[in-house]
Structure formats: structure tokens, C-alpha cells
PDB file of C-alpha atoms in Angstrom:
ATOM      1  CA  UNK X 289       8.150  -6.879  23.270  1.00  0.00           C
ATOM      2  CA  UNK X 290       9.342  -9.175  20.169  1.00  0.00           C
ATOM      3  CA  UNK X 291       9.876  -8.148  16.637  1.00  0.00           C
ATOM      4  CA  UNK X 292       9.284 -10.302  13.610  1.00  0.00           C
ATOM      5  CA  UNK X 293       9.704  -9.295   9.898  1.00  0.00           C
ATOM      6  CA  UNK X 294       8.171 -10.751   6.768  1.00  0.00           C
ATOM      7  CA  UNK X 295       8.341 -10.019   3.155  1.00  0.00           C
ATOM      8  CA  UNK X 296       5.301 -10.071   0.640  1.00  0.00           C
ATOM      9  CA  UNK X 297       5.650  -9.833  -2.877  1.00  0.00           C
ATOM     10  CA  UNK X 298       2.619  -8.751  -4.634  1.00  0.00           C
ATOM     11  CA  UNK X 299       1.955  -9.626  -8.186  1.00  0.00           C
ATOM     12  CA  UNK X 300       1.882  -7.245 -10.923  1.00  0.00           C
ATOM     13  CA  UNK X 301      -1.144  -5.210 -11.038  1.00  0.00           C
ATOM     14  CA  UNK X 302      -2.819  -2.613 -13.598  1.00  0.00           C
ATOM     15  CA  UNK X 303      -2.623   1.030 -12.599  1.00  0.00           C
ATOM     16  CA  UNK X 304      -5.263   1.911 -10.044  1.00  0.00           C
ATOM     17  CA  UNK X 305      -6.055   1.125  -6.359  1.00  0.00           C
ATOM     18  CA  UNK X 306      -6.268  -2.400  -5.347  1.00  0.00           C
ATOM     19  CA  UNK X 307      -7.145  -4.047  -1.963  1.00  0.00           C
ATOM     20  CA  UNK X 308      -4.271  -6.137  -0.549  1.00  0.00           C
ATOM     21  CA  UNK X 309      -5.477  -6.518   2.992  1.00  0.00           C
ATOM     22  CA  UNK X 310      -6.218 -10.462   2.789  1.00  0.00           C
ATOM     23  CA  UNK X 311      -2.549 -10.782   1.395  1.00  0.00           C
ATOM     24  CA  UNK X 312      -0.879  -8.842   3.990  1.00  0.00           C
ATOM     25  CA  UNK X 313      -2.679 -10.734   6.852  1.00  0.00           C
ATOM     26  CA  UNK X 314      -2.091 -14.188   4.853  1.00  0.00           C
ATOM     27  CA  UNK X 315       1.928 -13.104   4.945  1.00  0.00           C
ATOM     28  CA  UNK X 316       1.925 -13.120   8.677  1.00  0.00           C
ATOM     29  CA  UNK X 317       1.467 -16.703   9.834  1.00  0.00           C
ATOM     30  CA  UNK X 318       1.636 -15.930  13.505  1.00  0.00           C
ATOM     31  CA  UNK X 319      -0.405 -12.675  13.511  1.00  0.00           C
ATOM     32  CA  UNK X 320      -3.301 -14.603  15.299  1.00  0.00           C
ATOM     33  CA  UNK X 321      -0.559 -15.195  18.431  1.00  0.00           C
ATOM     34  CA  UNK X 322      -0.220 -11.453  19.005  1.00  0.00           C
ATOM     35  CA  UNK X 323      -2.218 -10.211  22.082  1.00  0.00           C
ATOM     36  CA  UNK X 324      -1.004  -6.404  21.285  1.00  0.00           C
ATOM     37  CA  UNK X 325       1.172  -4.722  18.806  1.00  0.00           C
ATOM     38  CA  UNK X 326       1.963  -2.718  15.849  1.00  0.00           C
ATOM     39  CA  UNK X 327       2.297  -3.665  12.353  1.00  0.00           C
ATOM     40  CA  UNK X 328       4.644  -1.524  10.107  1.00  0.00           C
ATOM     41  CA  UNK X 329       3.698  -2.124   6.237  1.00  0.00           C
ATOM     42  CA  UNK X 330       6.554  -0.663   4.150  1.00  0.00           C
ATOM     43  CA  UNK X 331       6.580  -0.770   0.144  1.00  0.00           C
ATOM     44  CA  UNK X 332       9.861  -0.505  -1.368  1.00  0.00           C
ATOM     45  CA  UNK X 333       9.145   1.283  -4.287  1.00  0.00           C
ATOM     46  CA  UNK X 334       8.956   5.155  -5.545  1.00  0.00           C
ATOM     47  CA  UNK X 335       6.277   4.824  -8.076  1.00  0.00           C
ATOM     48  CA  UNK X 336       3.743   2.812  -5.978  1.00  0.00           C
ATOM     49  CA  UNK X 337       2.051   3.583  -2.449  1.00  0.00           C
ATOM     50  CA  UNK X 338       0.037   2.309   0.090  1.00  0.00           C
ATOM     51  CA  UNK X 339      -2.909   3.735   1.799  1.00  0.00           C
ATOM     52  CA  UNK X 340      -5.743   2.681   4.023  1.00  0.00           C
ATOM     53  CA  UNK X 341      -9.349   3.619   2.669  1.00  0.00           C
ATOM     54  CA  UNK X 342     -12.752   2.521   2.097  1.00  0.00           C
ATOM     55  CA  UNK X 343     -12.870  -1.255   1.210  1.00  0.00           C
ATOM     56  CA  UNK X 344     -16.829  -1.599   0.675  1.00  0.00           C
ATOM     57  CA  UNK X 345     -17.819   0.283  -2.399  1.00  0.00           C
ATOM     58  CA  UNK X 346     -15.724  -0.395  -5.683  1.00  0.00           C
ATOM     59  CA  UNK X 347     -16.313   3.293  -6.761  1.00  0.00           C
ATOM     60  CA  UNK X 348     -14.111   4.273  -4.099  1.00  0.00           C
ATOM     61  CA  UNK X 349     -10.834   2.964  -6.149  1.00  0.00           C
ATOM     62  CA  UNK X 350     -12.109   4.501  -9.337  1.00  0.00           C
ATOM     63  CA  UNK X 351     -12.840   7.927  -7.986  1.00  0.00           C
ATOM     64  CA  UNK X 352      -9.266   7.953  -5.960  1.00  0.00           C
ATOM     65  CA  UNK X 353      -7.549   7.017  -9.404  1.00  0.00           C
ATOM     66  CA  UNK X 354      -9.380   9.696 -11.222  1.00  0.00           C
ATOM     67  CA  UNK X 355      -8.618  12.335  -8.418  1.00  0.00           C
ATOM     68  CA  UNK X 356      -4.851  11.789  -8.245  1.00  0.00           C
ATOM     69  CA  UNK X 357      -4.650  11.526 -12.018  1.00  0.00           C
ATOM     70  CA  UNK X 358      -6.154  15.363 -11.862  1.00  0.00           C
ATOM     71  CA  UNK X 359      -3.526  16.394  -9.168  1.00  0.00           C
ATOM     72  CA  UNK X 360      -0.648  14.738 -10.840  1.00  0.00           C
ATOM     73  CA  UNK X 361      -1.357  14.672 -14.703  1.00  0.00           C
ATOM     74  CA  UNK X 362       0.679  13.331 -17.345  1.00  0.00           C
ATOM     75  CA  UNK X 363       0.495  16.399 -19.438  1.00  0.00           C
ATOM     76  CA  UNK X 364       2.711  18.594 -17.223  1.00  0.00           C
ATOM     77  CA  UNK X 365       6.147  19.476 -18.674  1.00  0.00           C
ATOM     78  CA  UNK X 366       8.141  17.450 -16.186  1.00  0.00           C
ATOM     79  CA  UNK X 367      11.929  17.343 -16.543  1.00  0.00           C
ATOM     80  CA  UNK X 368      12.200  13.749 -15.143  1.00  0.00           C
ATOM     81  CA  UNK X 369      10.985  11.964 -18.234  1.00  0.00           C
ATOM     82  CA  UNK X 370      13.187   9.193 -19.054  1.00  0.00           C
ATOM     83  CA  UNK X 371      11.045   6.372 -17.797  1.00  0.00           C
ATOM     84  CA  UNK X 372       7.957   7.370 -19.523  1.00  0.00           C
ATOM     85  CA  UNK X 373       5.123   9.835 -19.155  1.00  0.00           C
ATOM     86  CA  UNK X 374       3.700   8.170 -16.076  1.00  0.00           C
ATOM     87  CA  UNK X 375       6.752   7.913 -14.145  1.00  0.00           C
ATOM     88  CA  UNK X 376       7.132  11.371 -12.680  1.00  0.00           C
ATOM     89  CA  UNK X 377       3.398  11.564 -11.971  1.00  0.00           C
ATOM     90  CA  UNK X 378       3.866   8.223 -10.344  1.00  0.00           C
ATOM     91  CA  UNK X 379       6.472   9.621  -7.695  1.00  0.00           C
ATOM     92  CA  UNK X 380       4.347  12.474  -6.970  1.00  0.00           C
ATOM     93  CA  UNK X 381       1.268  10.178  -6.297  1.00  0.00           C
ATOM     94  CA  UNK X 382       3.546   7.909  -4.076  1.00  0.00           C
ATOM     95  CA  UNK X 383       5.090  10.964  -2.357  1.00  0.00           C
ATOM     96  CA  UNK X 384       1.376  12.285  -1.371  1.00  0.00           C
ATOM     97  CA  UNK X 385       0.143   8.910  -0.398  1.00  0.00           C
ATOM     98  CA  UNK X 386       3.154   7.615   1.345  1.00  0.00           C
ATOM     99  CA  UNK X 387       5.268   4.319   1.549  1.00  0.00           C
ATOM    100  CA  UNK X 388       4.373   3.103   5.120  1.00  0.00           C
ATOM    101  CA  UNK X 389       1.448   2.264   7.387  1.00  0.00           C
ATOM    102  CA  UNK X 390       1.258   1.774  11.229  1.00  0.00           C
ATOM    103  CA  UNK X 391      -1.741  -0.630  11.879  1.00  0.00           C
ATOM    104  CA  UNK X 392      -2.385  -1.276  15.670  1.00  0.00           C
ATOM    105  CA  UNK X 393      -2.921  -5.196  16.366  1.00  0.00           C
ATOM    106  CA  UNK X 394      -4.976  -6.536  18.933  1.00  0.00           C
ATOM    107  CA  UNK X 395      -6.100 -10.218  20.085  1.00  0.00           C
ATOM    108  CA  UNK X 396      -4.594 -11.487  16.785  1.00  0.00           C
ATOM    109  CA  UNK X 397      -6.125  -9.071  14.475  1.00  0.00           C
ATOM    110  CA  UNK X 398      -5.521  -5.803  12.545  1.00  0.00           C
ATOM    111  CA  UNK X 399      -7.483  -3.011  14.259  1.00  0.00           C
ATOM    112  CA  UNK X 400      -8.719  -1.512  10.938  1.00  0.00           C
ATOM    113  CA  UNK X 401     -12.257   0.131  11.031  1.00  0.00           C
ATOM    114  CA  UNK X 402     -15.316  -1.602   9.612  1.00  0.00           C
ATOM    115  CA  UNK X 403     -15.057  -0.170   6.053  1.00  0.00           C
ATOM    116  CA  UNK X 404     -11.195   0.120   6.099  1.00  0.00           C
ATOM    117  CA  UNK X 405      -8.887  -1.837   3.944  1.00  0.00           C
ATOM    118  CA  UNK X 406      -5.084  -1.761   2.989  1.00  0.00           C
ATOM    119  CA  UNK X 407      -4.620  -0.521  -0.621  1.00  0.00           C
ATOM    120  CA  UNK X 408      -1.831  -1.135  -3.097  1.00  0.00           C
ATOM    121  CA  UNK X 409      -1.675   2.238  -5.024  1.00  0.00           C
ATOM    122  CA  UNK X 410      -0.072   1.482  -8.349  1.00  0.00           C
ATOM    123  CA  UNK X 411       0.691   4.652 -10.201  1.00  0.00           C
ATOM    124  CA  UNK X 412       2.403   3.011 -13.354  1.00  0.00           C
ATOM    125  CA  UNK X 413       1.019   1.723 -16.651  1.00  0.00           C
ATOM    126  CA  UNK X 414       3.261  -1.167 -16.890  1.00  0.00           C
ATOM    127  CA  UNK X 415       4.410  -1.930 -13.416  1.00  0.00           C
ATOM    128  CA  UNK X 416       6.470  -4.806 -12.182  1.00  0.00           C
ATOM    129  CA  UNK X 417       5.797  -6.984  -9.062  1.00  0.00           C
ATOM    130  CA  UNK X 418       5.599  -4.786  -5.938  1.00  0.00           C
ATOM    131  CA  UNK X 419       7.504  -5.556  -2.485  1.00  0.00           C
ATOM    132  CA  UNK X 420       6.344  -5.223   0.820  1.00  0.00           C
ATOM    133  CA  UNK X 421       8.488  -5.481   4.318  1.00  0.00           C
ATOM    134  CA  UNK X 422       5.932  -6.396   7.185  1.00  0.00           C
ATOM    135  CA  UNK X 423       7.168  -5.463  10.466  1.00  0.00           C
ATOM    136  CA  UNK X 424       5.474  -6.701  13.434  1.00  0.00           C
ATOM    137  CA  UNK X 425       6.213  -6.044  17.056  1.00  0.00           C
ATOM    138  CA  UNK X 426       4.081  -6.956  19.952  1.00  0.00           C
ATOM    139  CA  UNK X 427       3.403  -9.367  23.070  1.00  0.00           C
ATOM    140  CA  UNK X 428       2.866 -12.915  21.744  1.00  0.00           C
ATOM    141  CA  UNK X 429       0.643 -15.339  23.642  1.00  0.00           C
TER     142      UNK X 429
END
């Protein structure tokens, strides 16, 4: 079993849910050589998250954004407000969705379902680029 690690910086994205599956795969040049393994995707931020969800219907990310804004609205009387009204709701959303994914790898491909994709979930109005750490462990050809 071998472990390899890669880093991916995603460009600044507007608030919302953004498919990044292709960028993740492109950042792992030797993925095609893995017979079997696991990919761990970790986002190094507390106001953005990552998730796996439907990648086919463009209404899905719109509805996800709407639902999470209802779950953690900016209008609540938060104590942590020094970074703006969208910051504490962003932390809550990131805590709910999480900062890491583990995806099986088989025959050089991520074992995502037919309608699944990896999303960057950007929870800030004025975000910066986001950094991912991609750790691949597996058996190589």
C-alpha cells in the first residue's frame, strides 16, 4: 500500500455550490495507475466545505444553497460577527457539511455514482481561493 499526496488550489468562487470533480481528478496525475485505493479530500478552511451530491440537474446546487441559508440565516444574533454577517453562518454550514471526503478508487477511477459529483461549497460572499489536500492511498500497477 502506497500513499501519495497532492495539493489543489481552487480559484475564488462566488457563494454557492460548485462542481469540482474534474479539477480534483486533474490534480492527481497518477490516478489512472491505481488498481484499488482510497482518496481523501480535505479542505483547509472553516468557512467553506466539500460534499458529494447530484451532478446532473443544475437546480440541485441552487436548492442546496437556499436550504442552507434557511438553516443558518445571517439574521440571527450571532456573537462572532467581526468578519461580517456571512462569516458565522459560513462556519455553521461548513460544520454541517464537513471538511473531508473519502472516495473509493478502482481501476484508476473514482467510484462515484452515476449522478454524483464533488462540490466545493462556498459559504462566503467575498471568499478567497480554497486549498484542498488530496491524499491517495492504494495499490498501483
